[in-house]
Coordinates of C-alpha atoms and ligand atoms in Angstrom, one line a residue:
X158 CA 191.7 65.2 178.2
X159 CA 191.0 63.9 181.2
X160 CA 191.7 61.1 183.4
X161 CA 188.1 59.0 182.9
X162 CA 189.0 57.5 186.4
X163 CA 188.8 60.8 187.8
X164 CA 185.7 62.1 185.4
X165 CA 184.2 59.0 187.7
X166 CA 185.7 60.0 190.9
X167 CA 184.2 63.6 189.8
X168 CA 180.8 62.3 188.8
X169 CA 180.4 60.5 192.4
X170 CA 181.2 63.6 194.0
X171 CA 178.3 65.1 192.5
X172 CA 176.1 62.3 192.8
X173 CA 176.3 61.9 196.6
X174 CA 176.1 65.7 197.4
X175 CA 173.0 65.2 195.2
X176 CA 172.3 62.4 197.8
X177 CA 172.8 64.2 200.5
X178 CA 171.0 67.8 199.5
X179 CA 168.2 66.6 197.9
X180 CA 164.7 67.9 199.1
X181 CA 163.3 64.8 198.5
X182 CA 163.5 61.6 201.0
X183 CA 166.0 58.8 199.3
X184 CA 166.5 55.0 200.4
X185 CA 167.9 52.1 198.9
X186 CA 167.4 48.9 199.3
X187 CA 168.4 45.9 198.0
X188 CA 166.4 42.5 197.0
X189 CA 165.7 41.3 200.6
X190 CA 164.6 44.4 201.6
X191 CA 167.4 45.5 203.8
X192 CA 168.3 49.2 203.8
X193 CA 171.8 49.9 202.0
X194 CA 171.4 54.0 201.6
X195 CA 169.2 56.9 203.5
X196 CA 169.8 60.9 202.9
X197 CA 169.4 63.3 205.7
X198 CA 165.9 63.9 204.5
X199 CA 164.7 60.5 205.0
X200 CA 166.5 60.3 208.2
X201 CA 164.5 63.2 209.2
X202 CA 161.5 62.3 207.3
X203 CA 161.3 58.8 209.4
X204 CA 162.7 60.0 212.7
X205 CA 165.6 57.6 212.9
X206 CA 169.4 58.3 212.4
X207 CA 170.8 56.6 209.3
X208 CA 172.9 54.1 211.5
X209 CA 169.7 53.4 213.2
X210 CA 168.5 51.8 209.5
X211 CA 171.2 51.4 207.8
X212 CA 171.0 47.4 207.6
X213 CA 167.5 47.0 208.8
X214 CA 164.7 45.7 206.9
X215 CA 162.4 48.4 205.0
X216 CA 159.5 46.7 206.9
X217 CA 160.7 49.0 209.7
X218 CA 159.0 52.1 207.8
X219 CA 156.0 50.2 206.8
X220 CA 152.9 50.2 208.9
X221 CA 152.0 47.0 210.3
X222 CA 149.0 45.9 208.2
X223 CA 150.1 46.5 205.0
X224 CA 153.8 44.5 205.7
X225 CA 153.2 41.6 203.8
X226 CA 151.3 43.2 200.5
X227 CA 154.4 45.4 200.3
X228 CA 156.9 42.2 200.4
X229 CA 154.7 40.7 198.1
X230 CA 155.1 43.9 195.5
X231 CA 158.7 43.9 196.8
X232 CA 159.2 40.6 195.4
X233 CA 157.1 41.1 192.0
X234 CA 159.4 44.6 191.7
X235 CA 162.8 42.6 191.5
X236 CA 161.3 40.5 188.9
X237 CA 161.0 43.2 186.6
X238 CA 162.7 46.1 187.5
X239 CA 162.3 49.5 185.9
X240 CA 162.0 53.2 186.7
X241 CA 158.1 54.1 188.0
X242 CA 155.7 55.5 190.1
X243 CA 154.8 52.9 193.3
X244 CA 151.3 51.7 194.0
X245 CA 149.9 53.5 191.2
X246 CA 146.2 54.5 192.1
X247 CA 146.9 53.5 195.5
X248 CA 147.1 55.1 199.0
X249 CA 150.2 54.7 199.8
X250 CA 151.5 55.0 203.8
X251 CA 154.4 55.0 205.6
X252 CA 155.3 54.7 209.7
X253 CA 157.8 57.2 211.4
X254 CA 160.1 56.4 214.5
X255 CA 157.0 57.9 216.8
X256 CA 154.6 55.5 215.6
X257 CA 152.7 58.0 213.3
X258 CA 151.3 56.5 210.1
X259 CA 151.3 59.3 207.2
X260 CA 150.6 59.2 203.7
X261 CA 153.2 58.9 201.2
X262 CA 154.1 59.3 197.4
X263 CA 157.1 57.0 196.4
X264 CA 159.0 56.6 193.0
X265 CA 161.3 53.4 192.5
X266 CA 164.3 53.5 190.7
X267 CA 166.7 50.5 190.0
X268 CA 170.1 49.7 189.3
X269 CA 172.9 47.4 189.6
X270 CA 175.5 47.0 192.5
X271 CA 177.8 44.1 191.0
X272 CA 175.6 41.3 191.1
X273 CA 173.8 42.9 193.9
X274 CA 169.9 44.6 192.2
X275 CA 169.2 47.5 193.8
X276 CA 166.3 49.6 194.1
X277 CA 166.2 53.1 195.1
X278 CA 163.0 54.6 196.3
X279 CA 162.1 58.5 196.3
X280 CA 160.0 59.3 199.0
X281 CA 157.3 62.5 199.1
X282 CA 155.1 63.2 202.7
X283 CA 152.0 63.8 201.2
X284 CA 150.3 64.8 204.5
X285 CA 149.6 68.5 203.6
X286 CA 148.3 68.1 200.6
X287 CA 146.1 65.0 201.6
X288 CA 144.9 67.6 204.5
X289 CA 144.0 70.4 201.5
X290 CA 142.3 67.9 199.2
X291 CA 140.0 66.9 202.3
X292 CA 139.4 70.0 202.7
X293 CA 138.3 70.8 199.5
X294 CA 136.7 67.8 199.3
X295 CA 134.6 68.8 202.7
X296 CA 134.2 72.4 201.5
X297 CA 132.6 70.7 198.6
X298 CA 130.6 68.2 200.2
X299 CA 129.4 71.8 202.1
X300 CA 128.3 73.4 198.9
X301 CA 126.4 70.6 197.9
X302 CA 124.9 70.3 201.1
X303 CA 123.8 73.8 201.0
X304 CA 122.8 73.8 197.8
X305 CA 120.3 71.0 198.5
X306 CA 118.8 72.4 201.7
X307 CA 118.8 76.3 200.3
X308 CA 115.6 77.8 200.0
X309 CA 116.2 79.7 197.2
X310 CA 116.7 78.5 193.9
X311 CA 120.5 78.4 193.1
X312 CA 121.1 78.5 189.3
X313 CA 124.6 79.2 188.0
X314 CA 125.8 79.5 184.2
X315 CA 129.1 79.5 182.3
X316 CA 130.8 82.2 180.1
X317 CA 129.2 81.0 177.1
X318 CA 125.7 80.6 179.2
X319 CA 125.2 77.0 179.9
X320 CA 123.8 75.7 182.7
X321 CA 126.1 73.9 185.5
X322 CA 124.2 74.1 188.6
X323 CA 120.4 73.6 189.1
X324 CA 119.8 72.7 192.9
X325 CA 116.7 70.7 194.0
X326 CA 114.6 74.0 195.0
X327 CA 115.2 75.4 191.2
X328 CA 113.5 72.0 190.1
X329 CA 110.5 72.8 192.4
X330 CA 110.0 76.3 191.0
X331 CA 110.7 75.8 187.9
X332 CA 109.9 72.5 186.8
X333 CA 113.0 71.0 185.1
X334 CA 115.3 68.5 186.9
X335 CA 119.4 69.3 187.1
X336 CA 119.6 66.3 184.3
X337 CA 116.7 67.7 182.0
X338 CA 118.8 71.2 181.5
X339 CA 122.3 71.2 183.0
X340 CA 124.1 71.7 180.1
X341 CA 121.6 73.6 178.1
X342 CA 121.4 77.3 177.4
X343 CA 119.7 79.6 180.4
X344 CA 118.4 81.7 177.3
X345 CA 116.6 78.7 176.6
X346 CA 114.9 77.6 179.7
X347 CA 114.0 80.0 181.9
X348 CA 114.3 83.4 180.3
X349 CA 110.9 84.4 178.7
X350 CA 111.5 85.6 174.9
X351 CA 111.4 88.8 175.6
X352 CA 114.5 89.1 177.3
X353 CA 116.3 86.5 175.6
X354 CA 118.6 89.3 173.5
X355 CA 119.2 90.7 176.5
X356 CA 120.6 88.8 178.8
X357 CA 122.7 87.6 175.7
X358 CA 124.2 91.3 175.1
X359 CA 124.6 91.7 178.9
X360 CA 126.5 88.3 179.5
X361 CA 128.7 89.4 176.7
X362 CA 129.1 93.3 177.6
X363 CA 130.4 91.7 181.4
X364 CA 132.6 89.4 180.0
X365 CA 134.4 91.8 177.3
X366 CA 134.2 95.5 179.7
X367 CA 132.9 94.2 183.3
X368 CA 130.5 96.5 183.1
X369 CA 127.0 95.7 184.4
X370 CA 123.8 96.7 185.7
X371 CA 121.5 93.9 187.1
X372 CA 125.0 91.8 189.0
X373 CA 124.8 92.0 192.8
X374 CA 121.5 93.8 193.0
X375 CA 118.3 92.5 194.1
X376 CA 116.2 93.0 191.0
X377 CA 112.6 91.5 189.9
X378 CA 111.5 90.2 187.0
X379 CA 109.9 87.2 185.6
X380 CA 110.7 83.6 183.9
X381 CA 109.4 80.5 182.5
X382 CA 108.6 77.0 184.6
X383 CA 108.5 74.2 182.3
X384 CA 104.8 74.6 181.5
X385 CA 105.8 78.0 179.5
X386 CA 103.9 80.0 182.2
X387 CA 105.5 83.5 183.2
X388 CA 105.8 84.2 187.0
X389 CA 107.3 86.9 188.9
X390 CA 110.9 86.5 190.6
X391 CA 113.3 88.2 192.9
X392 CA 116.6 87.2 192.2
X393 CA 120.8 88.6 192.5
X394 CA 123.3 87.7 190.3
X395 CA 126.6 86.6 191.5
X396 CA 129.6 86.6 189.5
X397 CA 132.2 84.1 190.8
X398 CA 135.7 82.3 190.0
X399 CA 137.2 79.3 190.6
X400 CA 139.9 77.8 189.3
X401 CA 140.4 80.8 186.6
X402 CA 136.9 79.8 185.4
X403 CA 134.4 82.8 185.4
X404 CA 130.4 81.8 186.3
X405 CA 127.5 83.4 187.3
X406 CA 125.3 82.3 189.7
X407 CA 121.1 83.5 190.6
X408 CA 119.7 83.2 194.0
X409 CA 116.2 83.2 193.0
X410 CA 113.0 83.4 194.4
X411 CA 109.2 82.9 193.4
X412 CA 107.1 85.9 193.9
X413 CA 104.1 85.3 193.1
X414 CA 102.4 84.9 196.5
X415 CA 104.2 88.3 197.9
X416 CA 102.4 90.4 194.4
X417 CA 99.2 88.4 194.9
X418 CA 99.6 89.4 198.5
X419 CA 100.1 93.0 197.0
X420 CA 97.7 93.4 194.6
X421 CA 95.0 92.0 197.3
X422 CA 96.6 94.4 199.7
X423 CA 96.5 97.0 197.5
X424 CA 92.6 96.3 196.1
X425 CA 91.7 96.2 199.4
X426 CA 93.2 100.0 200.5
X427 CA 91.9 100.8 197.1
X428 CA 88.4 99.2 198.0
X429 CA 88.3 101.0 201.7
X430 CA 89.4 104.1 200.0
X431 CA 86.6 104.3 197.7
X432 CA 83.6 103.0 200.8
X433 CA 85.4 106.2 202.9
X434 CA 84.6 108.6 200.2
X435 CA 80.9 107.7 199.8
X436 CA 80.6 107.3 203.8
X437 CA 81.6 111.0 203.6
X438 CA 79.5 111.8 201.0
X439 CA 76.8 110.4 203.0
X440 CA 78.1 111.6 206.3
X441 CA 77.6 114.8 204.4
X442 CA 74.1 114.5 202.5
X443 CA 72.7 113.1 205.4
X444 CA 73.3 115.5 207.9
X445 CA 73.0 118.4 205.3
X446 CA 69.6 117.3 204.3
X447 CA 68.5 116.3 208.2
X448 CA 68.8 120.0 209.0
X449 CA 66.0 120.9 207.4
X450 CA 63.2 118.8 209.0
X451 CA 65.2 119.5 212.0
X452 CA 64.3 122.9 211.9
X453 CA 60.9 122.3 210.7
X454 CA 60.6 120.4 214.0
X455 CA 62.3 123.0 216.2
X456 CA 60.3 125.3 214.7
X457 CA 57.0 123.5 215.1
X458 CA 57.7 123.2 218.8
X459 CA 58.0 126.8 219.2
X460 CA 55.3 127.5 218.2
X461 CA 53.3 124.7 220.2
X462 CA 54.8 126.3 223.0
X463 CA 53.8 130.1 222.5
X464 CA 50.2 128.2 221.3
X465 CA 50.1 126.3 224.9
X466 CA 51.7 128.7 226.6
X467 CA 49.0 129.7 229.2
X468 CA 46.6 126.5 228.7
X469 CA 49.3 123.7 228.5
X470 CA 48.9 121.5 231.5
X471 CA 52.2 120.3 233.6
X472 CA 52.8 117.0 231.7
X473 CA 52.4 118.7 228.0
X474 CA 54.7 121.5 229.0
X475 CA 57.0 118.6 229.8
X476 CA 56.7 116.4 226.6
X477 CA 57.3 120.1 225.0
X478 CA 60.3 120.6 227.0
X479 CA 61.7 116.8 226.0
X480 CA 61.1 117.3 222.1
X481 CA 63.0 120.7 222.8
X482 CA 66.0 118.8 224.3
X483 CA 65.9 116.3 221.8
X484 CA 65.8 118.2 219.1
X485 CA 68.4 120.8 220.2
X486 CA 70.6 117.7 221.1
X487 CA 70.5 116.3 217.3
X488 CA 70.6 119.3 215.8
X489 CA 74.3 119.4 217.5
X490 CA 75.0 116.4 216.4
X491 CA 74.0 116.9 212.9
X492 CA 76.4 120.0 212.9
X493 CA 79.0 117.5 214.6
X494 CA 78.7 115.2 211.5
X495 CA 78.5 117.9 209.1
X496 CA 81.8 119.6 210.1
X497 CA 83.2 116.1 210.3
X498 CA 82.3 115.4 206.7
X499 CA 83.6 119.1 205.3
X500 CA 87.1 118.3 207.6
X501 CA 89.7 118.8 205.1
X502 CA 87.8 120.2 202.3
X503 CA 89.7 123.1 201.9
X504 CA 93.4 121.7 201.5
X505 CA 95.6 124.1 201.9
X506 CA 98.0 123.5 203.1
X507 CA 100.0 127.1 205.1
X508 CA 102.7 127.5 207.8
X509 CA 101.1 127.1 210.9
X510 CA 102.7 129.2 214.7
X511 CA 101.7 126.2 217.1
X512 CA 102.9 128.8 220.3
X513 CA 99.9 131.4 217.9
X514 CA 97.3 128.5 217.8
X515 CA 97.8 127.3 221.6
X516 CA 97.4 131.1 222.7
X517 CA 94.4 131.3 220.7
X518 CA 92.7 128.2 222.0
X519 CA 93.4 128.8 225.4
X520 CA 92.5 132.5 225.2
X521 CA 88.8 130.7 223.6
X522 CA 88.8 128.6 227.0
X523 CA 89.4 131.5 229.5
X524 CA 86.4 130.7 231.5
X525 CA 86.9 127.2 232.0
X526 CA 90.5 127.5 232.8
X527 CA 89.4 130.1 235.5
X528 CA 86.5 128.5 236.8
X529 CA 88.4 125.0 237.2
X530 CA 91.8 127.2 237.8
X531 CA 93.6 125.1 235.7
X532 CA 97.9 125.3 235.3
X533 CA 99.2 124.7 232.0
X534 CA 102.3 124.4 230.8
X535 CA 103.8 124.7 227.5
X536 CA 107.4 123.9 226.0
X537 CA 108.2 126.2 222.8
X538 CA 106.4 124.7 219.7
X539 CA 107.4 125.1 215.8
X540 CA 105.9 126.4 213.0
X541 CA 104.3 123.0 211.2
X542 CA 102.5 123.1 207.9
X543 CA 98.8 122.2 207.9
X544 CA 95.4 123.1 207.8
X545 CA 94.5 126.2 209.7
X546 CA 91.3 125.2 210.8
X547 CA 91.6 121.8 211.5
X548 CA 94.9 122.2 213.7
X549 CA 93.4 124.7 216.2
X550 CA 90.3 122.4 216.7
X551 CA 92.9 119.8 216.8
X552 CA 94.9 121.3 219.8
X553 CA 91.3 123.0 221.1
X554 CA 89.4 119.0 221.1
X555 CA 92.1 117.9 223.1
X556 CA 93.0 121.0 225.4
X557 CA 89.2 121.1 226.2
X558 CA 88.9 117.7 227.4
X559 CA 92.0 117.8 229.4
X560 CA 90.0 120.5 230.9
X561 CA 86.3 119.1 230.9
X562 CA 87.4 115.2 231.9
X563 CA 89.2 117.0 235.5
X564 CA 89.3 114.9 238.7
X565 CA 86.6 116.5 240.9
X566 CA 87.7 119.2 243.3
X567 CA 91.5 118.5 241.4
X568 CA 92.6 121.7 239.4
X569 CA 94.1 120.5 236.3
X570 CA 97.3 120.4 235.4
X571 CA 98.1 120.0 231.6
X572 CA 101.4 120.2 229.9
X573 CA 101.6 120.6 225.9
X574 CA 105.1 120.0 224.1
X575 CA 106.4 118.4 221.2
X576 CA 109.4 116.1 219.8
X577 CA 110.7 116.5 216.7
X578 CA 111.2 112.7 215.4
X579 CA 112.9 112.1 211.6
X580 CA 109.9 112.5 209.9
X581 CA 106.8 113.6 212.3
X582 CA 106.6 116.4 215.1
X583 CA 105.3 114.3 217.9
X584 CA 103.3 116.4 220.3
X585 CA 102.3 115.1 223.8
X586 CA 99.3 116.6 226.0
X587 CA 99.4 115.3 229.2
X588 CA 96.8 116.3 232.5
X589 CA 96.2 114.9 235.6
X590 CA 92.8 113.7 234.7
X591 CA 90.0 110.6 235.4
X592 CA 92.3 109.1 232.9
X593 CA 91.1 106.1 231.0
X594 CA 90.8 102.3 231.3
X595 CA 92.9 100.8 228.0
X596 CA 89.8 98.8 227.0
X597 CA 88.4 102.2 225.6
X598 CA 91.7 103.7 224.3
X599 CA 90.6 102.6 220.2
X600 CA 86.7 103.1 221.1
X601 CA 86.8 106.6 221.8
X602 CA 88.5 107.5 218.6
X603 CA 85.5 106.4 217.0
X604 CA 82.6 108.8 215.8
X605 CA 79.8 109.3 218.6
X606 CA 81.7 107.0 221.1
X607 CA 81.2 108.1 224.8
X608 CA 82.4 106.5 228.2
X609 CA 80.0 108.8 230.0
X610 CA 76.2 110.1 229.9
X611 CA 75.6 114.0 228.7
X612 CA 74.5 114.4 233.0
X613 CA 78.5 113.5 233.8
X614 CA 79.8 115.2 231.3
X615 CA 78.5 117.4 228.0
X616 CA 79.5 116.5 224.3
X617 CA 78.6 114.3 221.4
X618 CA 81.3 112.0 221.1
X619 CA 82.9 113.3 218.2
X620 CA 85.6 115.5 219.2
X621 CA 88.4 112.8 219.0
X622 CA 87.3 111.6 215.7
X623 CA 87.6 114.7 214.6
X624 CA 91.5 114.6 216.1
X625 CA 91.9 111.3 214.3
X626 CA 90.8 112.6 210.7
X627 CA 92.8 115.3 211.2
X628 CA 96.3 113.7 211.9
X629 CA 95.4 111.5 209.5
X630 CA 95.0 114.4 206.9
X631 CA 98.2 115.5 208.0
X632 CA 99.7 112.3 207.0
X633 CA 100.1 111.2 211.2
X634 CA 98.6 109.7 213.8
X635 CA 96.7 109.9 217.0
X636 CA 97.1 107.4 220.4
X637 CA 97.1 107.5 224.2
X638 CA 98.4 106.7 227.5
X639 CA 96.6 106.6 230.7
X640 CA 96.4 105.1 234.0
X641 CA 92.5 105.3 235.2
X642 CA 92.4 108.1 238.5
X643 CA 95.4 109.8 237.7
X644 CA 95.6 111.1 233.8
X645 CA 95.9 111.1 230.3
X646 CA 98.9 111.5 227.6
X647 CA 97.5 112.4 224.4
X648 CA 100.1 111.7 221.5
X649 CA 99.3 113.1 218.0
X650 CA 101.8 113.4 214.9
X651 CA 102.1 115.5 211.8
X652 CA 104.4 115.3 209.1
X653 CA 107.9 117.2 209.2
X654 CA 107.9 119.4 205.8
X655 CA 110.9 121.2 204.5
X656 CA 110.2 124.7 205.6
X657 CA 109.2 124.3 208.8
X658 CA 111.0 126.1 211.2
X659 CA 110.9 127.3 215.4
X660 CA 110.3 130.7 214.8
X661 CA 106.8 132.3 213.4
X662 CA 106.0 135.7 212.7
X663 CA 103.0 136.0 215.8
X664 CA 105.9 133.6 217.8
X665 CA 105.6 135.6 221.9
X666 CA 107.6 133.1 223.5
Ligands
ADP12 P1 83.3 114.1 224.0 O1 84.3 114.9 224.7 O2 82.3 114.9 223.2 O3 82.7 113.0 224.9 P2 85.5 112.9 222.5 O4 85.5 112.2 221.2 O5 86.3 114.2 222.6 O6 84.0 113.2 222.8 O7 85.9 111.9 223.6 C1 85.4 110.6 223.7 C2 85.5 110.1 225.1 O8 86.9 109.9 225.5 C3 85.0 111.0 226.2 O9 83.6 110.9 226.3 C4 85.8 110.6 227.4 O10 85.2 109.5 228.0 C5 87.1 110.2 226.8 N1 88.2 111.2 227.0 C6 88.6 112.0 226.0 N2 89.6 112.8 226.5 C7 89.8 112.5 227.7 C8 90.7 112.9 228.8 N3 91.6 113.9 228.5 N4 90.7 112.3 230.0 C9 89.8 111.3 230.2 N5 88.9 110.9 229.3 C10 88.9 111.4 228.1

């Protein structure tokens, strides 16, 4: 057995290394508030050596304008005294040796010293996790902040499919306020029956095997406002976690405007599809079934000339001569409109040698190459898959009026290549032309559009909306660059297919 004087001795020992180690801040005072005890961790806690408080009032560690509430509780404490929490539900502060005012959690403890009461007070710096609760707090006055001001509607659900968040813009689309369906199921609200089951079955399918097919993605798809009406919406499903609490939460937005915009666009194309067709059909009727009073005409005048030919005075021979003209000139332009109407007809589509097609053209335009003694250049092409037909008068349109709209007594100098973009070979044919002013660079695309009389220069006006239909019909397009005096860049494209290559069969370069 042992001594009990030394089981106390023994016990003491414990106590005060207990004292001295502990991790938490320790002082004791007694009923006037002077300090009898501090550890090394209040001493370090409050800045001040433990001969610097030992004897000193408490008051020392308590900031100035809460002094006299704390002797006030000091005195109440004594009255009662008992093991609890300090200032419960209060902020609680205490003041270092520097001055600096933190916040603190304190425990009291009591007990007797002789007739001396004593209380002992635990001490916690709470400074850190005050910082981390403001900033939660903050990070969550955030989230509100944007939930208020998003522009989408931000709804989010539980495990079990209740609604916990409805922010102001998922009131304006869909009708409901946060109070009428937080709470309630989403199944309820703002799925349409039809996909009621299934947005069950997929909640639960993510929930048991994680395995999804509409989270993350941008998908459309339609819901209910509060009248019951079904509208289209764009939305993305987010599956988040906080505080090991799974929830879901849609970023959604109305899209009824962009489909009516659609529908309207696509009625339109639809529309100016259908008024292209019968303009063709026209194009073509007209100028199929002009050519026959056309020739009636032509051939009428013949024979008023072989009838007149010795008896015709100066001025009918004339008017002879101008319905001659005339005629001729719209029987060309009936054949212009016909060939523009039968463009395309024939789709087929074959590869095409673009080196083949440029040799051919220019070997068609040997004399007006040699009269005007034109240079021209051209880079290797590739073998491209078109129309036949319409290509060569493609490259032969736009060749020839490199050729024909030449800067008098200039020989012109033209350069055809081509750059092969991701989807389109580009080609460029550039000459040293009149060029042309960039008010007329849409006009002269259009059908019978001229910048010149037939005295300046011959044609009909129709060769570059020929060029247009037929990038068009090869899925690209046709524009220009030019500076007026010095030349012309005509750009056309053509779409890339799979087997088109460099290298063709009749390829001499
Ligand atoms: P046309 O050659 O029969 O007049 P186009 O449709 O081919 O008809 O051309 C329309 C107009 O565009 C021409 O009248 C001319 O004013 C202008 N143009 C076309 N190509 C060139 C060019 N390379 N340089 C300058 N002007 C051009």
């Amino acid at each position: 057995m042992k001594d009990p004087n030394e089981i106390l001795l023994e016990n003491e020992k414990a106590f005060k290394s207990l004292f001295e180690h502990a991790t938490i801040s320790i002082l004791v005072t007694d009923e006037k508030g002077d300090i009898n005890l501090v550890n090394p961790n209040a001493e370090k806690l409050f800045g001040y050596t433990k001969e610097e408080l030992t004897g000193k009032s408490i008051e020392l560690l308590i900031p100035e304008q809460l002094k006299d509430k704390h002797r006030h509780y000091r005195q109440q404490y004594f009255k009662a005294p008992k093991a609890r929490p300090m200032g419960l539900g209060k902020d609680l502060f205490a003041l270092d040796k520097n001055g600096r005012t933190f916040p603190v959690e304190i425990s009291l403890g009591y007990y007797k010293l002789g007739r001396k009461k004593m209380a002992v007070a635990f001490i916690t710096d709470v400074s850190e996790r005050k910082k981390a609760e403001e900033i939660l707090r903050s990070s969550e006055e955030t989230t509100r902040l944007i939930m208020n001001s998003a522009l989408d509607a931000i709804v989010c659900i539980d495990t079990d499919g209740y609604i916990t968040v409805w922010n102001p813009q998922a009131e304006k689309i869909f009708g409901w306020l946060e109070s009428e369906v937080k709470g309630h199921r989403l199944s309820e609200t703002i799925i349409p029956v039809q996909y009621r089951a299934l947005h069950e079955a997929g909640l639960k399918r993510y929930l048991t095997t994680r395995q999804h097919t509409v989270i993350n993605k941008l998908i459309e798809i339609s819901a209910l406002n509060r009248n019951g009406k079904e509208f289209p919406i764009e939305l993305t499903i987010i599956p988040m976690r906080q505080k090991d609490n799974d929830f879901f939460c849609a970023f959604i937005r109305d899209i009824t405007e962009r489909r009516d915009a659609e529908a309207r666009q696509k009625e339109y194309a639809e529309d100016l599809k259908r008024k292209n067709i019968e303009l063709e059909q026209f194009a073509y009727v007209a100028s199929h079934d002009l050519q026959e009073p056309l020739r009636t005409v032509s051939g009428f005048v013949e024979l008023l000339k072989r009838h007149y030919k010795d008896q015709a005075d100066e001025s009918v021979t004339k008017y002879i001569n101008y319905i001659t003209d005339a005629s001729d000139r719209m029987r060309r332009l009936v054949q212009d409109l016909l060939d523009y109407s039968r463009l395309g007809r024939q789709r087929i589509l074959e590869p095409i040698d673009c080196n083949q097609v440029v040799a051919d053209v220019l070997s068609d335009l040997t004399m007006a190459i040699q009269e005007s003694q034109a240079v021209i250049h051209k880079e290797q092409l590739p073998v491209i898959s078109g129309y036949a037909t319409e290509i060569k008068q493609l490259f032969q349109n736009l060749i020839s009026n490199s050729l024909k709209f030449r800067k008098p007594g200039e020989p012109p100098v033209i350069s055809i290549s081509v750059i092969p973009n991701e989807n389109h070979w580009q080609f460029n044919i550039t000459d040293n032309g009149i060029g042309i002013e960039e008010k007329y660079w849409e006009r002269i695309f259009v059908i019978f559009q001229r910048l010149h009389t037939k005295a300046e220069y011959e044609g009909t006006g129709i060769g570059l909306a020929h060029c247009k239909k037929i990038t068009e019909l090869h899925n690209g397009k046709i524009w220009l660059d030019s500076t007026p005096d010095s030349g012309s860049t005509f750009y056309f494209t053509v779409r890339k297919r799979s087997n088109d290559t460099w290298v063709g069969k009749g390829n001499k370069v």
